[in-house]
Amino acid sequence: MEMGINLCGFDLVALRGFIYTVIILNFVFCCQLLLLQPLVAATDGKTGDSAALFERVSESIKVKKYSVALAELNAAIEANPALSEAFWNRASILRQLCRYEESEESYKKLLDMKPGNSVAEKELSQLQQAKSALDSANTLFDSGDYTKALEYLEKVVLVFSPACSKAKLLKVRLLTAAKDYSSAIAETGYILKEDEDDLEALLLRGRAYYYLADHDIAIRHYQKGLRLDPEHGKLKRAYFGLKNLLKKTKSAEDNASKGKLRLAVEEYKAALAMDPNHSAHNVHLHLGLCKVLVKLGKGKDAVTSCTEVLEIDEDLIEALVQRGEAKLLVEDWEGAVADLKLAAEKSPQDMHVREVLMRAQKSLKLSQRKDWYKILGVSKTASMSEIKKAYKKLALQWHPDKNVDNREEAEAKFREIASAYEILGDEDKRTRYDRGEDIDDMRMGPGGGGFNPFGGGGQQYTFHFEGGFPGGGFPGGFNF
């Protein structure tokens, strides 16, 4: 009796275990049916279930989840290698991603299953065009033909392969090389919206801001990239290169402000050598260098530096003024006036520009007048007695009656000598002349007023020298 009860208890336990096992197996089977239903339906070729699969693929593509779409298609193809629609969808996605070799393989398998399919043949042709155009764009980029390369990308590659990240990044590099930095920033913005951690896009966007001299934003992009990959070589070079440039620039500016001009010149030159293509920043370096060179009196070098500025920005008024100042140092009076006049036209209210222009115009006028000291052969510090002695000597040498064979030349020279003595032999006129005042009314000339050594016109020339000529012999006056 007791043994019967034990056997009955054992049977109940075994029965309970068997029931639990059946329930678990049924549950697993149901889950498999639910999870694999799309693929089973696809392999059975049921139109409705296939449509659901491709609808999910389409939704994934819309939100740019290409890897998800490809995973579903790959699974479907693995389950049913005869599912032509899956091959077609996979080929199309791979073409859009510019994974051309893989895409071409899928198109060929599709055409093996559906020979003569005109749509698939057309898409395969487009794939080959896009592949060829991408290769051409890369070649043109290397050769420096940026405009043509952009045409290949925009009109062919990105039309047939709109999700091609290689083409998008190449486009940004082309825009940067063509110095269209704003467009490069816009294009990388689209890329980073899809993947904010794209290191290449962060690098290229940072470079675009760098070349616009928006250095703070450039540094932020480099820093973000380096946080994602601290050992990224290009990002490291870009970041530390920019930091060193800013450090060198600040050192040059500090030395200039402290009056350490020669040291500032070396620092400016060193900063310019770091990136000769960084025009947006170098324009300020060249201008700073020009200012320092003007202060040092190195006019020729200053003209060169300021010209570099104006080649980058021809409307920079400060560069025109500084180049005008530099040209005054090298006695290019007309060039100085031309630069300063242009600066005054661009900034008519700037009193400093007007003052420098007036100084340049005065220097130009002074350069165009006769150098009376040179005509008499005396220095600007010559005494009155030295001036008078030189005048008497030259007047005797060039008197027309003493130069019968070259009388016309002698008369012109004689007049010039007399004019020089009229100005320099008079203390008041000489002082005014030395100050740069306009003394044209003092100068004699043909038909003009003032001193005429030939009197009323005849051939008798009389000059009265106080004390006679040096050495005596002609007291009170001398008649030729």
Short mmCIF file of C-alpha atoms in Angstrom, two decimals, residues 46 63 71 75 105 174 184 188 250 269 328 346-347 365 406 417 466 480:
data_model
loop_
_atom_site.label_atom_id
_atom_site.label_comp_id
_atom_site.label_asym_id
_atom_site.label_seq_id
_atom_site.Cartn_x
_atom_site.Cartn_y
_atom_site.Cartn_z
CA LYS A 46 4.13 35.27 -50.29
CA VAL A 63 15.81 57.69 -41.86
CA ALA A 71 21.02 43.57 -42.53
CA ALA A 75 19.08 37.88 -43.93
CA GLU A 105 27.76 42.09 -57.90
CA LEU A 174 37.48 70.61 -53.03
CA ALA A 184 32.61 73.87 -46.93
CA THR A 188 30.15 69.51 -43.27
CA LYS A 250 50.71 87.31 -29.70
CA LYS A 269 58.25 86.75 -40.03
CA LEU A 328 57.90 108.68 -48.07
CA LYS A 346 37.86 105.87 -48.87
CA SER A 347 37.84 107.61 -45.47
CA LYS A 365 56.23 119.67 -54.19
CA ASN A 406 77.98 128.18 -75.88
CA ILE A 417 72.97 130.79 -60.51
CA GLU A 466 80.53 143.96 -51.86
CA PHE A 480 81.88 142.77 -68.26
#
